[in-house]
XYZ file of C-alpha atoms in Angstrom:
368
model
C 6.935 -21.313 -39.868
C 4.031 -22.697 -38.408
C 2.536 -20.884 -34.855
C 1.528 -22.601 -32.216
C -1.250 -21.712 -29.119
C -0.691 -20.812 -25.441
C -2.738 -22.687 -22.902
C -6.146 -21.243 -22.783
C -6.395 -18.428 -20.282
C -10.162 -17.011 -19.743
C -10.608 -13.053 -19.715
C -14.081 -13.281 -18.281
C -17.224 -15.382 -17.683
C -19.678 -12.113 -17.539
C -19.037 -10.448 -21.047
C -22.211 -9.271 -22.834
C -22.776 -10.999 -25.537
C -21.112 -9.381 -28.828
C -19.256 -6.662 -26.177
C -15.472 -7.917 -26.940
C -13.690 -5.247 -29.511
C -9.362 -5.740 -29.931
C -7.375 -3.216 -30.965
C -3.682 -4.508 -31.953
C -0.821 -1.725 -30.448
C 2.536 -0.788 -30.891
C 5.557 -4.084 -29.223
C 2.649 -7.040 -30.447
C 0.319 -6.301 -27.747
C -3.597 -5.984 -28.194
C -6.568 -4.004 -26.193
C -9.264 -5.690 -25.366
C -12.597 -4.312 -24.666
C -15.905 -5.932 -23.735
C -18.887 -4.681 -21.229
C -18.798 -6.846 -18.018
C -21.597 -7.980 -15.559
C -20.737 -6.957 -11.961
C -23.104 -8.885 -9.194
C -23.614 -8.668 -5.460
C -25.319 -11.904 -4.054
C -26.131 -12.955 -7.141
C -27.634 -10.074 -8.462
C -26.589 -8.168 -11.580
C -25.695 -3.971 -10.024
C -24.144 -2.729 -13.128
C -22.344 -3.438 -16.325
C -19.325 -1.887 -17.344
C -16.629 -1.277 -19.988
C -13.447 -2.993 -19.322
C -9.998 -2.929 -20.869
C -7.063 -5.578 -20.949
C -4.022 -5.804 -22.820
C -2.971 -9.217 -24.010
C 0.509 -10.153 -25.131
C 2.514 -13.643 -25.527
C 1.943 -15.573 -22.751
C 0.880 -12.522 -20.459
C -2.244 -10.450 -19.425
C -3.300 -7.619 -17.555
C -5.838 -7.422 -14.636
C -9.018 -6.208 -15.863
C -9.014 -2.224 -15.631
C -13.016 -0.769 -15.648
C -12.691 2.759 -17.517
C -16.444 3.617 -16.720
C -17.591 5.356 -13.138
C -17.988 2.415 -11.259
C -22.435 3.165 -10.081
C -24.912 0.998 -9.740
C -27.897 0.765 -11.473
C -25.681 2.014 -14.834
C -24.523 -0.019 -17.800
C -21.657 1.179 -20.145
C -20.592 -0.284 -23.520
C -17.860 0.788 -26.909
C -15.403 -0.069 -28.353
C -11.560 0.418 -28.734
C -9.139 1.750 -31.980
C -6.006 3.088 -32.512
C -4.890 6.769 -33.146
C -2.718 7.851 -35.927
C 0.143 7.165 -33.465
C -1.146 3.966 -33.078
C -2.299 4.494 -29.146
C -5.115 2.952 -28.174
C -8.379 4.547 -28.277
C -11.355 3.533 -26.051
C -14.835 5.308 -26.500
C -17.994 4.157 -24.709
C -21.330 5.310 -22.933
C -22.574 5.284 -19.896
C -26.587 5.293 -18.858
C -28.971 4.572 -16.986
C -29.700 0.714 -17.063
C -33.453 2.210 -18.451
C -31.779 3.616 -21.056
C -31.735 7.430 -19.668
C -28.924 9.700 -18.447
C -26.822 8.753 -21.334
C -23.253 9.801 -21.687
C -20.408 9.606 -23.638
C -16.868 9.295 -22.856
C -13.509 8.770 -24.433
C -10.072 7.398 -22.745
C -6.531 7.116 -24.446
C -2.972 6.161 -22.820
C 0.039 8.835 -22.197
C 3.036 8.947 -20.786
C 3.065 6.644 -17.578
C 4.603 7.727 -14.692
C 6.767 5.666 -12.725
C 5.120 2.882 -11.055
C 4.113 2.968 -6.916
C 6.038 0.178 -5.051
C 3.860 -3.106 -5.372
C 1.462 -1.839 -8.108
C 0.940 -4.996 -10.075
C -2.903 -4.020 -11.170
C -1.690 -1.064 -12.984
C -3.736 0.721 -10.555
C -1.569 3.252 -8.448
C -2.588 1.176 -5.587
C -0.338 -1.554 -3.816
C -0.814 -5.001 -4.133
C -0.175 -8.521 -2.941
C 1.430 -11.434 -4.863
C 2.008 -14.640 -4.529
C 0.539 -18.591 -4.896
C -2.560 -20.165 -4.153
C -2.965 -23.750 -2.665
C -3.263 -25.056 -5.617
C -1.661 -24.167 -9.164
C -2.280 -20.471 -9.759
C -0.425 -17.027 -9.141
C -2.415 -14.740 -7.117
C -3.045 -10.911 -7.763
C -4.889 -9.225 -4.843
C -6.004 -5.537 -5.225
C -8.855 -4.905 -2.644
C -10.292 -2.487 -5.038
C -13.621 -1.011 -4.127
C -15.673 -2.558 -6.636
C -14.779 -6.211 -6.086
C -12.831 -5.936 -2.690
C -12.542 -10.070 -2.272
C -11.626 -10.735 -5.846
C -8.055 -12.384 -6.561
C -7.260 -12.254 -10.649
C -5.015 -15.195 -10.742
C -2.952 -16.869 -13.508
C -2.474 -20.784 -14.505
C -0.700 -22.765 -14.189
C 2.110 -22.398 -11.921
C 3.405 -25.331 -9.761
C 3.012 -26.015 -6.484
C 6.121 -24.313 -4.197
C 6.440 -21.136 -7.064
C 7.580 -18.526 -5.099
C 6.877 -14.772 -6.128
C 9.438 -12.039 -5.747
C 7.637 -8.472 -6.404
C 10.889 -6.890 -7.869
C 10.009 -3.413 -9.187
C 10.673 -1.723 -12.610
C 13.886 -4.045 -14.025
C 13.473 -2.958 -17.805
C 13.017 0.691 -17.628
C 8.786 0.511 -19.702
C 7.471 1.749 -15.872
C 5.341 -1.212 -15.073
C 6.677 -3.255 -12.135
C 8.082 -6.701 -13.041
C 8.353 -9.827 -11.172
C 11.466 -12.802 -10.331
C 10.141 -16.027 -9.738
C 11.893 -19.221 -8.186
C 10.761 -22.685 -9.321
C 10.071 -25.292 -6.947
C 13.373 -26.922 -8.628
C 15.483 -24.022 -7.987
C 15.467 -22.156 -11.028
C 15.288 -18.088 -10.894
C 13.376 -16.044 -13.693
C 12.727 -12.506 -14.186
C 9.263 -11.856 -15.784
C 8.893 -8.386 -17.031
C 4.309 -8.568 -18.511
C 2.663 -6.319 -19.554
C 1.546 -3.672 -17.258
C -0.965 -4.530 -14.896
C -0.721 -8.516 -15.803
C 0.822 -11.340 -14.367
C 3.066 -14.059 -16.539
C 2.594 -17.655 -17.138
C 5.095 -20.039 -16.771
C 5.291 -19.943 -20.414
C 5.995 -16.012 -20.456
C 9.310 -14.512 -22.122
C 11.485 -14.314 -19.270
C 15.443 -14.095 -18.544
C 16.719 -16.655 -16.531
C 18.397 -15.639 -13.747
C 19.944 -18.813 -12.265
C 19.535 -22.870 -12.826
C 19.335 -23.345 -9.251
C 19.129 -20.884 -6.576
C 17.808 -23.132 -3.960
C 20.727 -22.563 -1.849
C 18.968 -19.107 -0.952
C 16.322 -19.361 2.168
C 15.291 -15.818 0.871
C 15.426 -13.872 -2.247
C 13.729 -10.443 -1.359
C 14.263 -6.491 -3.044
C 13.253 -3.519 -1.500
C 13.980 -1.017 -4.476
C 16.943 1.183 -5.184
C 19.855 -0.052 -3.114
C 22.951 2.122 -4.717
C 21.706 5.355 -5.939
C 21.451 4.422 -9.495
C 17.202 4.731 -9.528
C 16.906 0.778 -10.650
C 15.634 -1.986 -8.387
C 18.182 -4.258 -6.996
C 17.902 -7.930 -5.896
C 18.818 -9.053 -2.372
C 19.501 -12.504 -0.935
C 20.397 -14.714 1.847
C 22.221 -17.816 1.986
C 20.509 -20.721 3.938
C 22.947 -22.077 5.236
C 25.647 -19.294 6.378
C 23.009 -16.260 6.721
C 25.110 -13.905 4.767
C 23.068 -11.334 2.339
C 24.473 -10.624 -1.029
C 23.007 -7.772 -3.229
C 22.459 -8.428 -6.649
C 23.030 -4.960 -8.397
C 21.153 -4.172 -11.503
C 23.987 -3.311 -13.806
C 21.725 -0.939 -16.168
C 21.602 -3.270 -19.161
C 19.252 -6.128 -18.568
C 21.002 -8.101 -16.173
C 22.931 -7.780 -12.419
C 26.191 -7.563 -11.428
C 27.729 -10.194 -9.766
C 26.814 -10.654 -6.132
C 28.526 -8.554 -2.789
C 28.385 -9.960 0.211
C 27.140 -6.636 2.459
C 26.054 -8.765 5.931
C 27.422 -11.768 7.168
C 25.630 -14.619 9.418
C 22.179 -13.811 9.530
C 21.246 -16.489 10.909
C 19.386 -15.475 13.715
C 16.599 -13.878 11.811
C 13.087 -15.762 11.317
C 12.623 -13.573 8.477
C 14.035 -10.875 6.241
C 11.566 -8.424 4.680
C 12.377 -5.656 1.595
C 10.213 -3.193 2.822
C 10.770 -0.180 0.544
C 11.358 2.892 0.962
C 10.441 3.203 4.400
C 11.873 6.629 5.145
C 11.720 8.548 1.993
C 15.098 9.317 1.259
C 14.500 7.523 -2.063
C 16.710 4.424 -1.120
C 15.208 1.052 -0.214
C 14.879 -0.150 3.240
C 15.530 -4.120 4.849
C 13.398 -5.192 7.959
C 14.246 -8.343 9.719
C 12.643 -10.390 12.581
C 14.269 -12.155 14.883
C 13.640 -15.308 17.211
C 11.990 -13.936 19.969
C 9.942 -11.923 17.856
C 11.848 -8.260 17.417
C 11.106 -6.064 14.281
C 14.447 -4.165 12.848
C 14.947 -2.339 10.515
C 18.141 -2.047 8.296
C 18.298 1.351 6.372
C 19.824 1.566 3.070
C 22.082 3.511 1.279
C 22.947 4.811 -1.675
C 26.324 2.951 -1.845
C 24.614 -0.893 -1.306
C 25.134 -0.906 1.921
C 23.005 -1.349 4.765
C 23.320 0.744 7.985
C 23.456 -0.870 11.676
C 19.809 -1.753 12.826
C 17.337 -0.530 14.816
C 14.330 -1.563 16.845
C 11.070 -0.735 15.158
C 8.790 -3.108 17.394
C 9.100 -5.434 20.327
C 7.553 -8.727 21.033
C 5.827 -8.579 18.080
C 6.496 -11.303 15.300
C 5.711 -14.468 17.236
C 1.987 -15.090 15.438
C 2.613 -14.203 11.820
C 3.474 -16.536 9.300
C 3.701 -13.816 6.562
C 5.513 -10.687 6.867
C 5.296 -8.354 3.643
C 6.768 -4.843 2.774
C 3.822 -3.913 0.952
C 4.220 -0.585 0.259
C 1.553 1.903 0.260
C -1.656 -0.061 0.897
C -3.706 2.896 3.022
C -3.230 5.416 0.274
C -1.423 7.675 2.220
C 1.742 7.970 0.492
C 3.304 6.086 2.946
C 5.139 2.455 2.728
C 3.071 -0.205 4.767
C 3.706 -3.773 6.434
C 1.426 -6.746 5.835
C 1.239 -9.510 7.781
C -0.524 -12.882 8.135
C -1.118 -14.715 11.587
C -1.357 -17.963 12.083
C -4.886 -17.790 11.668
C -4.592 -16.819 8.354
C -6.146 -13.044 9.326
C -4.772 -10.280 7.684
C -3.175 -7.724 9.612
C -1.835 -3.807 8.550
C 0.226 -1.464 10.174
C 0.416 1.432 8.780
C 3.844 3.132 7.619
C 4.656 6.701 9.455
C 7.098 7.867 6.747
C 9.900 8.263 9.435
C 11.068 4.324 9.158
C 8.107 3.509 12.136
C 4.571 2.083 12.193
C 1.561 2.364 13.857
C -0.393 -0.249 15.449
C -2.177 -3.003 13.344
C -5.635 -3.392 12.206
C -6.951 -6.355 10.950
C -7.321 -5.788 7.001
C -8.571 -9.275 6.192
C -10.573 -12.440 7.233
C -9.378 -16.074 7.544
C -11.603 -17.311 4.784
C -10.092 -15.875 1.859
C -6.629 -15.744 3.320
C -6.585 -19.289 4.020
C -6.734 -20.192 0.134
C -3.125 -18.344 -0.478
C -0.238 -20.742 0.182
C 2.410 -17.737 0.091
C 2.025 -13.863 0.426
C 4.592 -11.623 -1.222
């Protein structure tokens, strides 16, 4: 049976010449390894060693293995063990040649992923579309703290649910409505983001009916995401329970006539008692939040904060974006600035700081 090709989807336009090494791995994927140019105005700093794992229709963000210095360039290669892990080996030296080191990295058992890790990082992220036909992956790493790895090409009015671990391999997965109606679950590899081309399940032919499909983790107890959403037109939230085989159970209504809420945010687990957490703003701008429980259920709301939603245009449950262990809230004004404020653990936050500028914001059509 004859194959055929995926659209064309570049890795990188700094690899070093004759850098790029593959290393095929156990479920069809493949390693790839090549040394990168990094630059700051226009001026090579370093070069490093960077892994990605392809697979059909899906890739991850570029992970750099080497200690991320300036002034150092690092190159190798990647195999497979006898288990058929991946293998990566490489050096590290001065870009004169001295202070040479080498260094070995291999995978092992992955932990469960942090809430919003889509870079495969440990770190939360943001998803969600760009102005024109890409999905965006936003990191604010260190290294390359305005860089967006984005994915083509999705159609204008995609909109990106960040779901958490549906299939059980601990790498966080992603539903997706299409600007027709039509729900997908994407489950990539770890640390990538799909195409529309990507295995998926579909979910729905047309959803559009729903003004929001959001999750916010575990809703009953059973340690599997679960899918919430809210009618349009009535207001009333349904939860969509995972029912532990690869697809949900059917749908429970567990609020009825939302309608005065601007927005309705999964935020997490905002409290750590392990169960996910709903915020919603209202019309003259209040933030409450909805606690969950273990049973699917939501309990009555409280006021988190006051006269405070009027400017953004974005509201995202981000999770832990600080570092602190803590589950965060994103938001983006009118302006298109970027704003944080910080989780306290206890269900509260503290008060925003502006996390990002207008001119890179701007580009993003939708924040999730």
């Amino acid at each position: 049976m004859p194959l055929g090709w995926s659209a064309v989807q570049p890795l990188t336009a700094y690899a070093e010449p004759g850098s790029v090494a593959t290393a095929q791995v156990p479920g069809g994927s493949v390693v790839v390894t090549y040394t990168q140019k990094r630059f700051v105005s226009s001026r090579t700093v370093r070069r490093d060693f960077v892994a990605q794992t392809l697979a059909v229709g899906s890739v991850s963000k570029p992970r750099t293995l080497n200690s991320q210095r300036d002034g150092t360039t690092s190159a190798g290669r990647v195999a497979t063990d006898g288990k058929g892990r991946p293998v990566a080996v490489w050096t590290q030296s001065a870009d004169d040649g001295s202070s040479r080191s080498s260094y070995t990295a291999t995978t092992a058992t992955r932990s469960r992923p942090k809430w919003h890790d889509y870079a495969d990082d440990t770190r939360a992220d943001l998803v969600g579309a760009a102005r024109s036909d890409a999905m965006n992956l936003y990191t604010g790493d260190a290294a390359n703290p305005l860089t967006t790895f984005q994915v083509r090409p999705w159609p204008a009015g995609t909109r990106v649910v960040p779901f958490g671990d549906f299939d059980g391999d601990r790498c966080n997965d992603l539903i997706v409505r299409m600007p027709g109606g039509e729900a997908r679950l994407y489950t990539p590899v770890c640390g990538g983001l799909p195409t529309p081309d990507s295995p998926c399940t579909r979910l729905s032919k047309d959803w559009s009916g729903y003004g929001t499909l959001l999750a916010a983790g575990d809703q009953t107890g059973d340690g599997r995401p679960d899918l919430l959403a809210r009618d349009a037109a009535t207001g009333n939230l349904y939860l969509y329970a995972h029912d532990g085989t690869g697809g949900f159970r059917p749908r429970v209504r567990i609020r009825s006539a939302w309608t005065g809420y601007r927005r309705v945010i999964g935020a997490g687990d905002l409290d750590g008692d392990g169960t996910g957490d709903v915020l919603a703003l209202d019309k003259s701008g209040e933030l409450w939040r909805y606690n969950g429980t273990s049973a699917g259920r939501l309990k009555d709301r409280v006021l988190v904060l006051k006269d405070w939603g009027g400017s953004y245009k974005d509201v995202v449950g981000a999770g832990d974006v600080d570092g602190d262990g803590r589950a965060d809230l994103v938001s983006r004004d009118t302006s298109n600035v970027l704003w944080l404020n910080a989780g306290t653990g206890k269900g509260t936050f503290k008060n925003r700081v502006r996390l990002g500028e207008a001119n890179y914001w701007k580009s993003w059509a939708s924040l999730a």
